[in-house]
Structures are given as structure tokens and as C-alpha cells.
Amino acid sequence: MEQRDDYHHEVDYVLEPNATGKVYRAVTIDTSESGLGLYLFSPLSAGRQITIKGIFRISRKTGTIRWSKKISESVFRAGVLFIR
């Protein structure tokens, strides 16, 4: 099983395809080579593609929402699988 590292950091993301140009805010929970966990402040459904900006030393990384669940009134937790 791939090792996940705790990594809490604010990031921006856009929905793909990025037709509107709207930027959303999220907080990383944990990371691995293949993906990461996020706290989101608006719901996203599984299968949705996003591009995350300002993560690690990379300017952007694109991934697919694998799962998402509501954890409070205004916070959602999601798993993202990076697209290689």
C-alpha cells in the first residue's frame, strides 16, 4: 500500500474544463505520489476533474475526484487521484 503523508496546506483549484475561470479554495489533508485528500467548501461529485494550483513545488496538478462526502454543514472531504 502506498504511503500517505499528513500535509495541511491551503490550495486553489479550478474545475475542468475551466470554462468559467472561477477559482475555489481547498485544504489538503494528506498526500501521496498518486493523489491526495482535500477538505472542500462546496460539494464535488466523483468523476469530476479538477486542477489544483500551488501544491508542493509544482505549479499545478490535475486529478479526478474518486469519492466525496459531507462532513459538516459547509465542509466536504474528497479523495483525488492524480492524472499522470
mmCIF file of N, CA and C in Angstrom:
data_model
loop_
_atom_site.group_PDB
_atom_site.id
_atom_site.type_symbol
_atom_site.label_atom_id
_atom_site.label_comp_id
_atom_site.label_asym_id
_atom_site.label_seq_id
_atom_site.Cartn_x
_atom_site.Cartn_y
_atom_site.Cartn_z
ATOM 1 N N MET A 1 0.845 -1.184 0.000
ATOM 2 C CA MET A 1 0.000 0.000 0.000
ATOM 3 C C MET A 1 0.889 1.246 0.000
ATOM 4 N N GLU A 2 0.488 2.226 -0.763
ATOM 5 C CA GLU A 2 1.243 3.464 -0.894
ATOM 6 C C GLU A 2 1.177 4.288 0.394
ATOM 7 N N GLN A 3 2.305 4.865 0.783
ATOM 8 C CA GLN A 3 2.358 5.681 1.994
ATOM 9 C C GLN A 3 1.742 7.052 1.752
ATOM 10 N N ARG A 4 0.920 7.483 2.702
ATOM 11 C CA ARG A 4 0.340 8.827 2.664
ATOM 12 C C ARG A 4 0.997 9.652 3.764
ATOM 13 N N ASP A 5 1.282 10.887 3.448
ATOM 14 C CA ASP A 5 1.889 11.805 4.411
ATOM 15 C C ASP A 5 0.886 12.877 4.784
ATOM 16 N N ASP A 6 0.820 13.189 6.091
ATOM 17 C CA ASP A 6 -0.016 14.314 6.516
ATOM 18 C C ASP A 6 0.573 15.590 5.940
ATOM 19 N N TYR A 7 -0.281 16.373 5.323
ATOM 20 C CA TYR A 7 0.182 17.617 4.708
ATOM 21 C C TYR A 7 -1.004 18.558 4.640
ATOM 22 N N HIS A 8 -1.040 19.541 5.527
ATOM 23 C CA HIS A 8 -2.141 20.502 5.577
ATOM 24 C C HIS A 8 -1.665 21.823 4.986
ATOM 25 N N HIS A 9 -2.305 22.205 3.871
ATOM 26 C CA HIS A 9 -1.879 23.401 3.157
ATOM 27 C C HIS A 9 -3.057 23.926 2.339
ATOM 28 N N GLU A 10 -3.265 25.235 2.338
ATOM 29 C CA GLU A 10 -4.327 25.813 1.507
ATOM 30 C C GLU A 10 -3.895 25.798 0.047
ATOM 31 N N VAL A 11 -4.819 25.397 -0.812
ATOM 32 C CA VAL A 11 -4.561 25.375 -2.254
ATOM 33 C C VAL A 11 -5.770 25.940 -2.981
ATOM 34 N N ASP A 12 -5.560 26.335 -4.210
ATOM 35 C CA ASP A 12 -6.649 26.749 -5.091
ATOM 36 C C ASP A 12 -6.871 25.649 -6.113
ATOM 37 N N TYR A 13 -8.100 25.537 -6.607
ATOM 38 C CA TYR A 13 -8.363 24.589 -7.684
ATOM 39 C C TYR A 13 -9.405 25.167 -8.621
ATOM 40 N N VAL A 14 -9.391 24.664 -9.843
ATOM 41 C CA VAL A 14 -10.394 25.027 -10.841
ATOM 42 C C VAL A 14 -11.029 23.742 -11.348
ATOM 43 N N LEU A 15 -12.286 23.853 -11.754
ATOM 44 C CA LEU A 15 -12.980 22.721 -12.344
ATOM 45 C C LEU A 15 -12.548 22.593 -13.792
ATOM 46 N N GLU A 16 -12.441 21.382 -14.281
ATOM 47 C CA GLU A 16 -12.075 21.154 -15.682
ATOM 48 C C GLU A 16 -13.265 20.574 -16.425
ATOM 49 N N PRO A 17 -13.527 20.972 -17.633
ATOM 50 C CA PRO A 17 -12.817 22.044 -18.316
ATOM 51 C C PRO A 17 -13.127 23.389 -17.657
ATOM 52 N N ASN A 18 -12.169 24.278 -17.650
ATOM 53 C CA ASN A 18 -12.274 25.551 -16.930
ATOM 54 C C ASN A 18 -12.951 26.610 -17.796
ATOM 55 N N ALA A 19 -14.237 26.453 -18.014
ATOM 56 C CA ALA A 19 -14.984 27.380 -18.873
ATOM 57 C C ALA A 19 -15.233 28.723 -18.190
ATOM 58 N N THR A 20 -15.431 28.715 -16.865
ATOM 59 C CA THR A 20 -15.792 29.946 -16.161
ATOM 60 C C THR A 20 -14.590 30.707 -15.626
ATOM 61 N N GLY A 21 -13.480 30.019 -15.391
ATOM 62 C CA GLY A 21 -12.312 30.668 -14.809
ATOM 63 C C GLY A 21 -12.418 30.853 -13.309
ATOM 64 N N LYS A 22 -13.505 30.363 -12.698
ATOM 65 C CA LYS A 22 -13.698 30.516 -11.254
ATOM 66 C C LYS A 22 -12.686 29.660 -10.492
ATOM 67 N N VAL A 23 -12.087 30.257 -9.461
ATOM 68 C CA VAL A 23 -11.102 29.586 -8.628
ATOM 69 C C VAL A 23 -11.733 29.294 -7.270
ATOM 70 N N TYR A 24 -11.552 28.070 -6.777
ATOM 71 C CA TYR A 24 -12.087 27.631 -5.491
ATOM 72 C C TYR A 24 -10.931 27.381 -4.534
ATOM 73 N N ARG A 25 -11.226 27.403 -3.238
ATOM 74 C CA ARG A 25 -10.226 27.180 -2.189
ATOM 75 C C ARG A 25 -10.469 25.814 -1.550
ATOM 76 N N ALA A 26 -9.371 25.123 -1.205
ATOM 77 C CA ALA A 26 -9.440 23.837 -0.512
ATOM 78 C C ALA A 26 -8.249 23.746 0.435
ATOM 79 N N VAL A 27 -8.268 22.728 1.304
ATOM 80 C CA VAL A 27 -7.154 22.470 2.207
ATOM 81 C C VAL A 27 -6.760 21.011 2.039
ATOM 82 N N THR A 28 -5.471 20.766 1.810
ATOM 83 C CA THR A 28 -5.019 19.384 1.695
ATOM 84 C C THR A 28 -5.037 18.724 3.067
ATOM 85 N N ILE A 29 -5.297 17.421 3.074
ATOM 86 C CA ILE A 29 -5.311 16.636 4.312
ATOM 87 C C ILE A 29 -4.090 15.733 4.350
ATOM 88 N N ASP A 30 -3.924 14.973 3.282
ATOM 89 C CA ASP A 30 -2.793 14.070 3.157
ATOM 90 C C ASP A 30 -2.445 13.924 1.681
ATOM 91 N N THR A 31 -1.229 13.470 1.428
ATOM 92 C CA THR A 31 -0.764 13.357 0.050
ATOM 93 C C THR A 31 -0.019 12.049 -0.161
ATOM 94 N N SER A 32 0.052 11.636 -1.408
ATOM 95 C CA SER A 32 0.885 10.513 -1.816
ATOM 96 C C SER A 32 1.330 10.785 -3.245
ATOM 97 N N GLU A 33 2.098 9.879 -3.804
ATOM 98 C CA GLU A 33 2.541 10.033 -5.190
ATOM 99 C C GLU A 33 1.364 10.036 -6.161
ATOM 100 N N SER A 34 0.308 9.288 -5.825
ATOM 101 C CA SER A 34 -0.799 9.112 -6.780
ATOM 102 C C SER A 34 -2.016 9.991 -6.522
ATOM 103 N N GLY A 35 -2.058 10.690 -5.382
ATOM 104 C CA GLY A 35 -3.237 11.505 -5.114
ATOM 105 C C GLY A 35 -3.155 12.226 -3.785
ATOM 106 N N LEU A 36 -4.304 12.757 -3.368
ATOM 107 C CA LEU A 36 -4.359 13.469 -2.092
ATOM 108 C C LEU A 36 -5.784 13.524 -1.565
ATOM 109 N N GLY A 37 -5.885 13.865 -0.294
ATOM 110 C CA GLY A 37 -7.175 14.117 0.332
ATOM 111 C C GLY A 37 -7.357 15.612 0.489
ATOM 112 N N LEU A 38 -8.589 16.074 0.315
ATOM 113 C CA LEU A 38 -8.884 17.504 0.400
ATOM 114 C C LEU A 38 -10.081 17.765 1.292
ATOM 115 N N TYR A 39 -10.059 18.902 1.982
ATOM 116 C CA TYR A 39 -11.259 19.490 2.554
ATOM 117 C C TYR A 39 -11.741 20.522 1.547
ATOM 118 N N LEU A 40 -12.982 20.407 1.134
ATOM 119 C CA LEU A 40 -13.595 21.323 0.174
ATOM 120 C C LEU A 40 -14.699 22.107 0.866
ATOM 121 N N PHE A 41 -15.040 23.255 0.324
ATOM 122 C CA PHE A 41 -16.088 24.080 0.911
ATOM 123 C C PHE A 41 -17.314 24.176 0.017
ATOM 124 N N SER A 42 -17.328 23.349 -1.023
ATOM 125 C CA SER A 42 -18.506 23.146 -1.868
ATOM 126 C C SER A 42 -18.426 21.714 -2.388
ATOM 127 N N PRO A 43 -19.568 21.083 -2.612
ATOM 128 C CA PRO A 43 -19.555 19.663 -2.987
ATOM 129 C C PRO A 43 -19.045 19.432 -4.412
ATOM 130 N N LEU A 44 -18.347 18.318 -4.592
ATOM 131 C CA LEU A 44 -17.935 17.853 -5.916
ATOM 132 C C LEU A 44 -18.270 16.374 -6.010
ATOM 133 N N SER A 45 -18.772 15.955 -7.141
ATOM 134 C CA SER A 45 -19.143 14.550 -7.294
ATOM 135 C C SER A 45 -17.986 13.741 -7.868
ATOM 136 N N ALA A 46 -18.009 12.439 -7.572
ATOM 137 C CA ALA A 46 -16.994 11.520 -8.090
ATOM 138 C C ALA A 46 -16.972 11.590 -9.608
ATOM 139 N N GLY A 47 -15.783 11.559 -10.163
ATOM 140 C CA GLY A 47 -15.610 11.638 -11.604
ATOM 141 C C GLY A 47 -15.280 13.030 -12.110
ATOM 142 N N ARG A 48 -15.491 14.038 -11.290
ATOM 143 C CA ARG A 48 -15.211 15.423 -11.686
ATOM 144 C C ARG A 48 -13.704 15.639 -11.764
ATOM 145 N N GLN A 49 -13.234 16.290 -12.788
ATOM 146 C CA GLN A 49 -11.821 16.570 -12.952
ATOM 147 C C GLN A 49 -11.526 17.983 -12.455
ATOM 148 N N ILE A 50 -10.420 18.118 -11.692
ATOM 149 C CA ILE A 50 -10.006 19.422 -11.182
ATOM 150 C C ILE A 50 -8.509 19.608 -11.414
ATOM 151 N N THR A 51 -8.088 20.855 -11.466
ATOM 152 C CA THR A 51 -6.666 21.177 -11.491
ATOM 153 C C THR A 51 -6.358 21.959 -10.226
ATOM 154 N N ILE A 52 -5.407 21.433 -9.451
ATOM 155 C CA ILE A 52 -5.018 22.024 -8.177
ATOM 156 C C ILE A 52 -3.789 22.889 -8.418
ATOM 157 N N LYS A 53 -3.828 24.103 -7.879
ATOM 158 C CA LYS A 53 -2.724 25.048 -8.074
ATOM 159 C C LYS A 53 -2.004 25.285 -6.754
ATOM 160 N N GLY A 54 -0.690 25.406 -6.823
ATOM 161 C CA GLY A 54 0.093 25.749 -5.644
ATOM 162 C C GLY A 54 0.326 24.596 -4.703
ATOM 163 N N ILE A 55 0.422 23.377 -5.239
ATOM 164 C CA ILE A 55 0.678 22.222 -4.384
ATOM 165 C C ILE A 55 2.123 21.750 -4.580
ATOM 166 N N PHE A 56 2.778 21.455 -3.491
ATOM 167 C CA PHE A 56 4.180 21.031 -3.497
ATOM 168 C C PHE A 56 5.023 22.097 -4.192
ATOM 169 N N ARG A 57 5.999 21.675 -4.922
ATOM 170 C CA ARG A 57 6.833 22.614 -5.691
ATOM 171 C C ARG A 57 6.378 22.684 -7.141
ATOM 172 N N ILE A 58 5.256 22.041 -7.413
ATOM 173 C CA ILE A 58 4.698 22.003 -8.763
ATOM 174 C C ILE A 58 3.662 23.111 -8.871
ATOM 175 N N SER A 59 3.608 23.782 -9.998
ATOM 176 C CA SER A 59 2.666 24.890 -10.127
ATOM 177 C C SER A 59 1.224 24.410 -10.206
ATOM 178 N N ARG A 60 0.990 23.219 -10.807
ATOM 179 C CA ARG A 60 -0.377 22.699 -10.893
ATOM 180 C C ARG A 60 -0.352 21.196 -11.108
ATOM 181 N N LYS A 61 -1.439 20.536 -10.680
ATOM 182 C CA LYS A 61 -1.580 19.090 -10.832
ATOM 183 C C LYS A 61 -3.050 18.804 -11.101
ATOM 184 N N THR A 62 -3.338 17.989 -12.115
ATOM 185 C CA THR A 62 -4.717 17.655 -12.465
ATOM 186 C C THR A 62 -5.064 16.276 -11.926
ATOM 187 N N GLY A 63 -6.295 16.135 -11.443
ATOM 188 C CA GLY A 63 -6.744 14.861 -10.907
ATOM 189 C C GLY A 63 -8.247 14.702 -11.036
ATOM 190 N N THR A 64 -8.710 13.511 -10.664
ATOM 191 C CA THR A 64 -10.128 13.170 -10.710
ATOM 192 C C THR A 64 -10.632 12.903 -9.300
ATOM 193 N N ILE A 65 -11.784 13.457 -8.960
ATOM 194 C CA ILE A 65 -12.412 13.172 -7.666
ATOM 195 C C ILE A 65 -12.850 11.710 -7.681
ATOM 196 N N ARG A 66 -12.331 10.912 -6.753
ATOM 197 C CA ARG A 66 -12.686 9.491 -6.670
ATOM 198 C C ARG A 66 -13.876 9.269 -5.747
ATOM 199 N N TRP A 67 -13.959 10.068 -4.683
ATOM 200 C CA TRP A 67 -15.069 9.981 -3.735
ATOM 201 C C TRP A 67 -15.178 11.318 -3.017
ATOM 202 N N SER A 68 -16.346 11.569 -2.468
ATOM 203 C CA SER A 68 -16.577 12.804 -1.720
ATOM 204 C C SER A 68 -17.686 12.567 -0.713
ATOM 205 N N LYS A 69 -17.535 13.139 0.476
ATOM 206 C CA LYS A 69 -18.597 13.022 1.477
ATOM 207 C C LYS A 69 -18.687 14.303 2.294
ATOM 208 N N LYS A 70 -19.889 14.593 2.719
ATOM 209 C CA LYS A 70 -20.152 15.768 3.549
ATOM 210 C C LYS A 70 -19.753 15.432 4.978
ATOM 211 N N ILE A 71 -18.948 16.314 5.602
ATOM 212 C CA ILE A 71 -18.558 16.053 6.984
ATOM 213 C C ILE A 71 -19.102 17.090 7.958
ATOM 214 N N SER A 72 -19.574 18.209 7.438
ATOM 215 C CA SER A 72 -20.282 19.195 8.256
ATOM 216 C C SER A 72 -21.145 20.025 7.318
ATOM 217 N N GLU A 73 -21.812 21.018 7.858
ATOM 218 C CA GLU A 73 -22.735 21.822 7.052
ATOM 219 C C GLU A 73 -22.068 22.456 5.830
ATOM 220 N N SER A 74 -20.816 22.880 5.987
ATOM 221 C CA SER A 74 -20.165 23.588 4.878
ATOM 222 C C SER A 74 -18.804 23.011 4.487
ATOM 223 N N VAL A 75 -18.492 21.799 4.954
ATOM 224 C CA VAL A 75 -17.200 21.184 4.635
ATOM 225 C C VAL A 75 -17.420 19.780 4.081
ATOM 226 N N PHE A 76 -16.662 19.465 3.037
ATOM 227 C CA PHE A 76 -16.721 18.165 2.387
ATOM 228 C C PHE A 76 -15.307 17.609 2.334
ATOM 229 N N ARG A 77 -15.191 16.296 2.415
ATOM 230 C CA ARG A 77 -13.891 15.647 2.286
ATOM 231 C C ARG A 77 -13.900 14.853 0.992
ATOM 232 N N ALA A 78 -12.796 14.919 0.251
ATOM 233 C CA ALA A 78 -12.732 14.231 -1.039
ATOM 234 C C ALA A 78 -11.367 13.594 -1.243
ATOM 235 N N GLY A 79 -11.360 12.520 -2.011
ATOM 236 C CA GLY A 79 -10.128 11.873 -2.442
ATOM 237 C C GLY A 79 -9.893 12.172 -3.910
ATOM 238 N N VAL A 80 -8.680 12.552 -4.244
ATOM 239 C CA VAL A 80 -8.320 12.911 -5.617
ATOM 240 C C VAL A 80 -7.233 11.962 -6.113
ATOM 241 N N LEU A 81 -7.444 11.393 -7.296
ATOM 242 C CA LEU A 81 -6.441 10.564 -7.957
ATOM 243 C C LEU A 81 -5.809 11.399 -9.058
ATOM 244 N N PHE A 82 -4.486 11.594 -8.980
ATOM 245 C CA PHE A 82 -3.802 12.389 -9.993
ATOM 246 C C PHE A 82 -3.849 11.696 -11.343
ATOM 247 N N ILE A 83 -3.927 12.499 -12.393
ATOM 248 C CA ILE A 83 -3.851 12.000 -13.761
ATOM 249 C C ILE A 83 -2.401 12.128 -14.186
ATOM 250 N N ARG A 84 -1.814 11.060 -14.616
ATOM 251 C CA ARG A 84 -0.374 11.073 -14.960
ATOM 252 C C ARG A 84 -0.140 11.472 -16.381
#
